[in-house]
PDB file of C-alpha atoms and ligand atoms in Angstrom:
ATOM      1  CA  UNK A1322       0.000   0.000   0.000  1.00  0.00           C
ATOM      2  CA  UNK A1323       1.374   3.402  -0.962  1.00  0.00           C
ATOM      3  CA  UNK A1324       0.926   6.041   1.757  1.00  0.00           C
ATOM      4  CA  UNK A1325       0.605   9.610   0.479  1.00  0.00           C
ATOM      5  CA  UNK A1326       1.890  12.133   3.014  1.00  0.00           C
ATOM      6  CA  UNK A1327       0.109  15.307   4.019  1.00  0.00           C
ATOM      7  CA  UNK A1328       2.089  18.554   4.228  1.00  0.00           C
ATOM      8  CA  UNK A1329       2.236  18.081   8.009  1.00  0.00           C
ATOM      9  CA  UNK A1330       3.702  14.600   7.548  1.00  0.00           C
ATOM     10  CA  UNK A1331       6.186  15.960   5.011  1.00  0.00           C
ATOM     11  CA  UNK A1332       7.408  18.424   7.648  1.00  0.00           C
ATOM     12  CA  UNK A1333       8.043  15.504  10.028  1.00  0.00           C
ATOM     13  CA  UNK A1334       9.797  13.611   7.229  1.00  0.00           C
ATOM     14  CA  UNK A1335      11.979  16.653   6.623  1.00  0.00           C
ATOM     15  CA  UNK A1336      13.364  16.540  10.138  1.00  0.00           C
ATOM     16  CA  UNK A1337      14.158  12.809   9.986  1.00  0.00           C
ATOM     17  CA  UNK A1338      15.747  13.288   6.575  1.00  0.00           C
ATOM     18  CA  UNK A1339      17.816  16.276   7.703  1.00  0.00           C
ATOM     19  CA  UNK A1340      19.296  14.274  10.584  1.00  0.00           C
ATOM     20  CA  UNK A1341      19.915  11.359   8.201  1.00  0.00           C
ATOM     21  CA  UNK A1342      21.745  13.650   5.783  1.00  0.00           C
ATOM     22  CA  UNK A1343      23.832  15.246   8.521  1.00  0.00           C
ATOM     23  CA  UNK A1344      24.731  11.824   9.929  1.00  0.00           C
ATOM     24  CA  UNK A1345      25.868  10.710   6.475  1.00  0.00           C
ATOM     25  CA  UNK A1346      27.954  13.851   6.151  1.00  0.00           C
ATOM     26  CA  UNK A1347      29.578  13.318   9.548  1.00  0.00           C
ATOM     27  CA  UNK A1348      30.276   9.657   8.705  1.00  0.00           C
ATOM     28  CA  UNK A1349      31.717  10.664   5.330  1.00  0.00           C
ATOM     29  CA  UNK A1350      34.015  13.211   6.945  1.00  0.00           C
ATOM     30  CA  UNK A1351      35.437  10.424   9.109  1.00  0.00           C
ATOM     31  CA  UNK A1352      36.463   8.372   6.062  1.00  0.00           C
ATOM     32  CA  UNK A1353      40.262   8.150   5.853  1.00  0.00           C
ATOM     33  CA  UNK A1354      42.950   5.502   5.506  1.00  0.00           C
ATOM     34  CA  UNK A1355      43.386   3.550   8.757  1.00  0.00           C
ATOM     35  CA  UNK A1356      39.880   3.930  10.195  1.00  0.00           C
ATOM     36  CA  UNK A1357      37.727   0.843  10.744  1.00  0.00           C
ATOM     37  CA  UNK A1358      34.175   0.599   9.467  1.00  0.00           C
ATOM     38  CA  UNK A1359      33.142  -0.009  13.081  1.00  0.00           C
ATOM     39  CA  UNK A1360      34.522   3.400  14.082  1.00  0.00           C
ATOM     40  CA  UNK A1361      32.618   5.095  11.263  1.00  0.00           C
ATOM     41  CA  UNK A1362      29.461   3.304  12.358  1.00  0.00           C
ATOM     42  CA  UNK A1363      29.962   4.466  15.947  1.00  0.00           C
ATOM     43  CA  UNK A1364      30.414   8.088  14.829  1.00  0.00           C
ATOM     44  CA  UNK A1365      27.143   7.912  12.864  1.00  0.00           C
ATOM     45  CA  UNK A1366      25.368   6.180  15.745  1.00  0.00           C
ATOM     46  CA  UNK A1367      26.442   8.711  18.346  1.00  0.00           C
ATOM     47  CA  UNK A1368      25.545  11.619  16.081  1.00  0.00           C
ATOM     48  CA  UNK A1369      22.000  10.336  15.478  1.00  0.00           C
ATOM     49  CA  UNK A1370      21.432   9.671  19.196  1.00  0.00           C
ATOM     50  CA  UNK A1371      22.697  13.168  20.047  1.00  0.00           C
ATOM     51  CA  UNK A1372      20.009  14.640  17.784  1.00  0.00           C
ATOM     52  CA  UNK A1373      17.358  12.778  19.796  1.00  0.00           C
ATOM     53  CA  UNK A1374      16.698  10.420  16.889  1.00  0.00           C
ATOM     54  CA  UNK A1375      17.010   6.651  16.453  1.00  0.00           C
ATOM     55  CA  UNK A1376      19.348   4.849  14.052  1.00  0.00           C
ATOM     56  CA  UNK A1377      16.642   3.141  12.008  1.00  0.00           C
ATOM     57  CA  UNK A1378      18.831   0.476  10.367  1.00  0.00           C
ATOM     58  CA  UNK A1379      20.003  -0.841  13.749  1.00  0.00           C
ATOM     59  CA  UNK A1380      18.150  -4.079  14.447  1.00  0.00           C
ATOM     60  CA  UNK A1381      16.045  -3.826  11.285  1.00  0.00           C
ATOM     61  CA  UNK A1382      15.648  -7.411  10.014  1.00  0.00           C
ATOM     62  CA  UNK A1383      18.396  -8.118  12.583  1.00  0.00           C
ATOM     63  CA  UNK A1384      21.051  -5.829  11.039  1.00  0.00           C
ATOM     64  CA  UNK A1385      23.747  -5.233  13.679  1.00  0.00           C
ATOM     65  CA  UNK A1386      24.887  -1.701  12.722  1.00  0.00           C
ATOM     66  CA  UNK A1387      23.728   1.891  12.395  1.00  0.00           C
ATOM     67  CA  UNK A1388      25.134   2.031   8.868  1.00  0.00           C
ATOM     68  CA  UNK A1389      25.688  -0.446   6.078  1.00  0.00           C
ATOM     69  CA  UNK A1390      29.327   0.119   5.111  1.00  0.00           C
ATOM     70  CA  UNK A1391      30.485  -1.570   1.920  1.00  0.00           C
ATOM     71  CA  UNK A1392      34.038  -1.445   0.551  1.00  0.00           C
ATOM     72  CA  UNK A1393      35.136  -1.646  -3.119  1.00  0.00           C
ATOM     73  CA  UNK A1394      33.385  -4.659  -4.744  1.00  0.00           C
ATOM     74  CA  UNK A1395      30.799  -4.778  -1.969  1.00  0.00           C
ATOM     75  CA  UNK A1396      27.560  -3.372  -3.367  1.00  0.00           C
ATOM     76  CA  UNK A1397      25.454  -2.919  -0.229  1.00  0.00           C
ATOM     77  CA  UNK A1398      24.739  -4.225   3.288  1.00  0.00           C
ATOM     78  CA  UNK A1399      28.352  -4.459   4.494  1.00  0.00           C
ATOM     79  CA  UNK A1400      28.479  -5.025   8.250  1.00  0.00           C
ATOM     80  CA  UNK A1401      30.599  -2.544  10.250  1.00  0.00           C
ATOM     81  CA  UNK A1402      33.579  -4.311  11.771  1.00  0.00           C
ATOM     82  CA  UNK A1403      36.671  -3.495  13.818  1.00  0.00           C
ATOM     83  CA  UNK A1404      38.676  -5.709  11.460  1.00  0.00           C
ATOM     84  CA  UNK A1405      37.650  -3.862   8.285  1.00  0.00           C
ATOM     85  CA  UNK A1406      40.213  -1.080   7.972  1.00  0.00           C
ATOM     86  CA  UNK A1407      39.960   1.415   5.108  1.00  0.00           C
ATOM     87  CA  UNK A1408      43.064   1.924   3.035  1.00  0.00           C
ATOM     88  CA  UNK A1409      44.250   4.516   0.570  1.00  0.00           C
ATOM     89  CA  UNK A1410      42.631   3.979  -2.824  1.00  0.00           C
ATOM     90  CA  UNK A1411      39.486   2.212  -1.521  1.00  0.00           C
ATOM     91  CA  UNK A1412      35.984   3.409  -2.145  1.00  0.00           C
ATOM     92  CA  UNK A1413      33.442   3.009   0.640  1.00  0.00           C
ATOM     93  CA  UNK A1414      29.654   3.170   0.477  1.00  0.00           C
ATOM     94  CA  UNK A1415      27.826   4.322   3.601  1.00  0.00           C
ATOM     95  CA  UNK A1416      24.059   3.838   3.819  1.00  0.00           C
ATOM     96  CA  UNK A1417      22.189   5.003   6.911  1.00  0.00           C
ATOM     97  CA  UNK A1418      19.057   6.635   8.215  1.00  0.00           C
ATOM     98  CA  UNK A1419      17.435   8.188  11.249  1.00  0.00           C
ATOM     99  CA  UNK A1420      13.928   8.068  12.690  1.00  0.00           C
ATOM    100  CA  UNK A1421      12.364  10.848  14.725  1.00  0.00           C
ATOM    101  CA  UNK A1422       8.765  11.797  15.532  1.00  0.00           C
ATOM    102  CA  UNK A1423       7.670   8.505  13.989  1.00  0.00           C
ATOM    103  CA  UNK A1424       9.132   9.207  10.538  1.00  0.00           C
ATOM    104  CA  UNK A1425      12.196   7.934   8.729  1.00  0.00           C
ATOM    105  CA  UNK A1426      14.962   9.239   6.519  1.00  0.00           C
ATOM    106  CA  UNK A1427      17.303   7.153   4.370  1.00  0.00           C
ATOM    107  CA  UNK A1428      20.365   8.102   2.336  1.00  0.00           C
ATOM    108  CA  UNK A1429      23.659   6.779   1.042  1.00  0.00           C
ATOM    109  CA  UNK A1430      26.825   7.894  -0.675  1.00  0.00           C
ATOM    110  CA  UNK A1431      30.113   6.392  -1.798  1.00  0.00           C
ATOM    111  CA  UNK A1432      33.273   8.107  -0.605  1.00  0.00           C
ATOM    112  CA  UNK A1433      36.896   8.037  -1.773  1.00  0.00           C
ATOM    113  CA  UNK A1434      39.469   6.854   0.769  1.00  0.00           C
ATOM    114  CA  UNK A1435      42.563   8.977   0.213  1.00  0.00           C
ATOM    115  CA  UNK A1436      43.513   9.063  -3.463  1.00  0.00           C
ATOM    116  CA  UNK A1437      41.487   6.839  -5.784  1.00  0.00           C
ATOM    117  CA  UNK A1438      41.990   5.863  -9.426  1.00  0.00           C
ATOM    118  CA  UNK A1439      40.459   7.880 -12.253  1.00  0.00           C
ATOM    119  CA  UNK A1440      38.301   4.850 -13.083  1.00  0.00           C
ATOM    120  CA  UNK A1441      36.952   4.681  -9.537  1.00  0.00           C
ATOM    121  CA  UNK A1442      36.273   8.426  -9.540  1.00  0.00           C
ATOM    122  CA  UNK A1443      34.370   8.101 -12.804  1.00  0.00           C
ATOM    123  CA  UNK A1444      32.196   5.355 -11.279  1.00  0.00           C
ATOM    124  CA  UNK A1445      31.412   7.566  -8.258  1.00  0.00           C
ATOM    125  CA  UNK A1446      30.624  10.579 -10.431  1.00  0.00           C
ATOM    126  CA  UNK A1447      28.411   8.615 -12.818  1.00  0.00           C
ATOM    127  CA  UNK A1448      26.492   6.915 -10.003  1.00  0.00           C
ATOM    128  CA  UNK A1449      25.867  10.252  -8.247  1.00  0.00           C
ATOM    129  CA  UNK A1450      24.799  11.864 -11.516  1.00  0.00           C
ATOM    130  CA  UNK A1451      22.458   8.943 -12.270  1.00  0.00           C
ATOM    131  CA  UNK A1452      20.743   9.519  -8.924  1.00  0.00           C
ATOM    132  CA  UNK A1453      20.013  13.098  -9.996  1.00  0.00           C
ATOM    133  CA  UNK A1454      18.758  11.845 -13.371  1.00  0.00           C
ATOM    134  CA  UNK A1455      16.370   9.571 -11.469  1.00  0.00           C
ATOM    135  CA  UNK A1456      15.261  12.412  -9.192  1.00  0.00           C
ATOM    136  CA  UNK A1457      14.555  14.649 -12.206  1.00  0.00           C
ATOM    137  CA  UNK A1458      12.220  11.936 -13.491  1.00  0.00           C
ATOM    138  CA  UNK A1459      10.310  11.698 -10.178  1.00  0.00           C
ATOM    139  CA  UNK A1460       7.542  13.988 -11.358  1.00  0.00           C
ATOM    140  CA  UNK A1461       3.865  13.843 -10.350  1.00  0.00           C
ATOM    141  CA  UNK A1462       1.840  12.384 -13.194  1.00  0.00           C
ATOM    142  CA  UNK A1463       4.769  10.316 -14.442  1.00  0.00           C
ATOM    143  CA  UNK A1464       5.354   6.619 -13.845  1.00  0.00           C
ATOM    144  CA  UNK A1465       7.757   4.704 -11.620  1.00  0.00           C
ATOM    145  CA  UNK A1466       9.430   3.326 -14.768  1.00  0.00           C
ATOM    146  CA  UNK A1467      10.466   6.860 -15.728  1.00  0.00           C
ATOM    147  CA  UNK A1468      12.871   6.882 -12.770  1.00  0.00           C
ATOM    148  CA  UNK A1469      14.425   3.480 -13.459  1.00  0.00           C
ATOM    149  CA  UNK A1470      14.705   4.191 -17.145  1.00  0.00           C
ATOM    150  CA  UNK A1471      16.521   7.475 -16.487  1.00  0.00           C
ATOM    151  CA  UNK A1472      19.030   5.810 -14.130  1.00  0.00           C
ATOM    152  CA  UNK A1473      19.559   2.776 -16.330  1.00  0.00           C
ATOM    153  CA  UNK A1474      20.023   4.706 -19.561  1.00  0.00           C
ATOM    154  CA  UNK A1475      22.495   7.124 -17.983  1.00  0.00           C
ATOM    155  CA  UNK A1476      24.654   4.350 -16.521  1.00  0.00           C
ATOM    156  CA  UNK A1477      24.500   1.816 -19.333  1.00  0.00           C
ATOM    157  CA  UNK A1478      25.420   4.472 -21.901  1.00  0.00           C
ATOM    158  CA  UNK A1479      28.592   4.938 -19.865  1.00  0.00           C
ATOM    159  CA  UNK A1480      29.369   1.231 -19.807  1.00  0.00           C
ATOM    160  CA  UNK A1481      28.224   0.355 -16.294  1.00  0.00           C
ATOM    161  CA  UNK A1482      26.024  -2.410 -14.901  1.00  0.00           C
ATOM    162  CA  UNK A1483      22.817  -1.575 -13.017  1.00  0.00           C
ATOM    163  CA  UNK A1484      22.053  -3.916 -10.109  1.00  0.00           C
ATOM    164  CA  UNK A1485      18.669  -5.570 -10.590  1.00  0.00           C
ATOM    165  CA  UNK A1486      18.009  -7.460  -7.356  1.00  0.00           C
ATOM    166  CA  UNK A1487      17.879  -4.444  -5.044  1.00  0.00           C
ATOM    167  CA  UNK A1488      15.899  -1.264  -5.487  1.00  0.00           C
ATOM    168  CA  UNK A1489      14.684   1.940  -3.880  1.00  0.00           C
ATOM    169  CA  UNK A1490      11.460   2.094  -1.889  1.00  0.00           C
ATOM    170  CA  UNK A1491       8.826   4.254  -0.282  1.00  0.00           C
ATOM    171  CA  UNK A1492       9.836   5.875   3.026  1.00  0.00           C
ATOM    172  CA  UNK A1493       7.532   7.058   5.806  1.00  0.00           C
ATOM    173  CA  UNK A1494       6.532   5.741   9.215  1.00  0.00           C
ATOM    174  CA  UNK A1495       8.298   2.612   8.027  1.00  0.00           C
ATOM    175  CA  UNK A1496      11.801   2.710   6.546  1.00  0.00           C
ATOM    176  CA  UNK A1497      10.738   0.417   3.725  1.00  0.00           C
ATOM    177  CA  UNK A1498       7.296   1.097   2.291  1.00  0.00           C
ATOM    178  CA  UNK A1499       5.670   0.623  -1.088  1.00  0.00           C
ATOM    179  CA  UNK A1500       6.337   1.230  -3.879  1.00  0.00           C
ATOM    180  CA  UNK A1501       9.533  -0.496  -4.961  1.00  0.00           C
ATOM    181  CA  UNK A1502      11.660   1.890  -7.023  1.00  0.00           C
ATOM    182  CA  UNK A1503      13.800  -0.117  -9.472  1.00  0.00           C
ATOM    183  CA  UNK A1504      16.904   1.411 -11.026  1.00  0.00           C
ATOM    184  CA  UNK A1505      16.009  -0.060 -14.402  1.00  0.00           C
ATOM    185  CA  UNK A1506      12.820  -0.114 -16.408  1.00  0.00           C
ATOM    186  CA  UNK A1507      10.801   1.403 -19.168  1.00  0.00           C
ATOM    187  CA  UNK A1508       9.616   5.006 -19.211  1.00  0.00           C
ATOM    188  CA  UNK A1509       5.825   5.296 -19.115  1.00  0.00           C
ATOM    189  CA  UNK A1510       5.412   1.941 -17.333  1.00  0.00           C
ATOM    190  CA  UNK A1511       4.548   1.075 -13.749  1.00  0.00           C
ATOM    191  CA  UNK A1512       2.576   2.810 -11.052  1.00  0.00           C
ATOM    192  CA  UNK A1513       1.620   6.470 -11.359  1.00  0.00           C
ATOM    193  CA  UNK A1514       3.727   8.985  -9.377  1.00  0.00           C
ATOM    194  CA  UNK A1515       1.539  11.161  -7.160  1.00  0.00           C
ATOM    195  CA  UNK A1516       2.087  14.266  -5.010  1.00  0.00           C
ATOM    196  CA  UNK A1517       2.694  13.190  -1.408  1.00  0.00           C
ATOM    197  CA  UNK A1518       4.709  10.093  -2.319  1.00  0.00           C
ATOM    198  CA  UNK A1519       8.047   9.934  -0.503  1.00  0.00           C
ATOM    199  CA  UNK A1520      10.556   7.558  -2.037  1.00  0.00           C
ATOM    200  CA  UNK A1521      14.191   6.588  -1.666  1.00  0.00           C
ATOM    201  CA  UNK A1522      15.909   6.537  -5.047  1.00  0.00           C
ATOM    202  CA  UNK A1523      19.163   4.598  -4.770  1.00  0.00           C
ATOM    203  CA  UNK A1524      21.139   3.515  -7.808  1.00  0.00           C
ATOM    204  CA  UNK A1525      23.630   0.697  -7.134  1.00  0.00           C
ATOM    205  CA  UNK A1526      26.001   0.793 -10.087  1.00  0.00           C
ATOM    206  CA  UNK A1527      28.759  -1.655 -10.979  1.00  0.00           C
ATOM    207  CA  UNK A1528      31.918  -1.080 -12.982  1.00  0.00           C
ATOM    208  CA  UNK A1529      31.363  -4.384 -14.792  1.00  0.00           C
ATOM    209  CA  UNK A1530      28.520  -6.864 -14.801  1.00  0.00           C
ATOM    210  CA  UNK A1531      25.238  -5.969 -13.091  1.00  0.00           C
ATOM    211  CA  UNK A1532      25.293  -9.443 -11.541  1.00  0.00           C
ATOM    212  CA  UNK A1533      25.867  -9.821  -7.827  1.00  0.00           C
ATOM    213  CA  UNK A1534      26.508 -12.512  -5.254  1.00  0.00           C
ATOM    214  CA  UNK A1535      25.442 -12.828  -1.658  1.00  0.00           C
ATOM    215  CA  UNK A1536      28.109 -13.600   0.963  1.00  0.00           C
ATOM    216  CA  UNK A1537      27.584 -16.369   3.533  1.00  0.00           C
ATOM    217  CA  UNK A1538      27.285 -13.752   6.325  1.00  0.00           C
ATOM    218  CA  UNK A1539      23.709 -13.352   5.071  1.00  0.00           C
ATOM    219  CA  UNK A1540      24.122  -9.618   4.503  1.00  0.00           C
ATOM    220  CA  UNK A1541      27.012  -8.464   2.332  1.00  0.00           C
ATOM    221  CA  UNK A1542      26.252  -8.242  -1.384  1.00  0.00           C
ATOM    222  CA  UNK A1543      29.234  -8.161  -3.775  1.00  0.00           C
ATOM    223  CA  UNK A1544      29.678  -7.763  -7.505  1.00  0.00           C
ATOM    224  CA  UNK A1545      29.856 -11.157  -9.225  1.00  0.00           C
ATOM    225  CA  UNK A1546      33.036 -10.181 -11.110  1.00  0.00           C
ATOM    226  CA  UNK A1547      34.901  -8.496  -8.234  1.00  0.00           C
ATOM    227  CA  UNK A1548      34.877  -5.065  -9.878  1.00  0.00           C
ATOM    228  CA  UNK A1549      33.898  -1.914  -7.987  1.00  0.00           C
ATOM    229  CA  UNK A1550      30.379  -0.819  -7.093  1.00  0.00           C
ATOM    230  CA  UNK A1551      28.970   2.550  -5.995  1.00  0.00           C
ATOM    231  CA  UNK A1552      25.722   3.577  -4.297  1.00  0.00           C
ATOM    232  CA  UNK A1553      24.078   6.977  -3.899  1.00  0.00           C
ATOM    233  CA  UNK A1554      20.656   7.561  -2.363  1.00  0.00           C
ATOM    234  CA  UNK A1555      18.319  10.382  -1.457  1.00  0.00           C
ATOM    235  CA  UNK A1556      14.855  10.387   0.076  1.00  0.00           C
ATOM    236  CA  UNK A1557      12.697  12.468  -2.242  1.00  0.00           C
ATOM    237  CA  UNK A1558       9.172  13.900  -1.976  1.00  0.00           C
ATOM    238  CA  UNK A1559       7.059  14.091  -5.108  1.00  0.00           C
ATOM    239  CA  UNK A1560       5.145  17.363  -5.018  1.00  0.00           C
ATOM    240  CA  UNK A1561       2.995  19.510  -7.282  1.00  0.00           C
ATOM    241  CA  UNK A1562       6.079  21.679  -7.688  1.00  0.00           C
ATOM    242  CA  UNK A1563       8.386  18.846  -8.719  1.00  0.00           C
ATOM    243  CA  UNK A1564      10.684  16.498  -6.804  1.00  0.00           C
ATOM    244  CA  UNK A1565      12.089  17.770  -3.505  1.00  0.00           C
ATOM    245  CA  UNK A1566      15.216  16.178  -2.036  1.00  0.00           C
ATOM    246  CA  UNK A1567      14.519  15.741   1.679  1.00  0.00           C
ATOM    247  CA  UNK A1568      17.953  14.326   2.616  1.00  0.00           C
ATOM    248  CA  UNK A1569      19.857  17.466   1.787  1.00  0.00           C
ATOM    249  CA  UNK A1570      22.256  19.030   4.279  1.00  0.00           C
TER     250      UNK A1570
HETATM  251 MG1   MG B1271      17.181   2.857   1.056  1.00  0.00          MG
END
């Protein structure tokens, strides 16, 4: 069931999304060679708690962290760990959210650790740009397929693989609501986009094949070919005046 938010509910969403965005920024600023993903997770956790909010990933479906932190060929759902130390040249995806006043925010970004290769930088830039292509397509009166088509076209034209098995989602009183928001699809197809819908758009883009594999830890998702993967996400409100990014610092 898709829940359309009133303007009052959108105001509550805004606060949750603002804290989510600030927490992602703080976590991103901590990224450097030598830090563990556990330390980054703790920084994000403590920040969210200090704002009077809850880390909404923590415990969700049993996830043990505040943030999913995924390095290099890890696509999503990496578990923070004291033994995972970032090193110069890595890329690291941080996905996290906060809940306050009963509403959720959700966002993600991939960060460079020290100096990264030109190829890695191009993957980060393209993935971020594809998110904005998807957001531009999140227009009332359009269709959910407009978003996926925009992301997919942008990335595939640049030679990248678009992950199929995981997708964006509605966000509201629950972190994961309807509708699913695929990063691939056909423009003009799928459910109608309506004012009051709040959705997380989150392209997961691979340097090589779009295919992935699941690790035995039950969480971590990696690229099937071991090449790099990037992930950028915003929570977005669809309004009569166009898409509004709620997870903006
Ligand atoms: Mg999400």
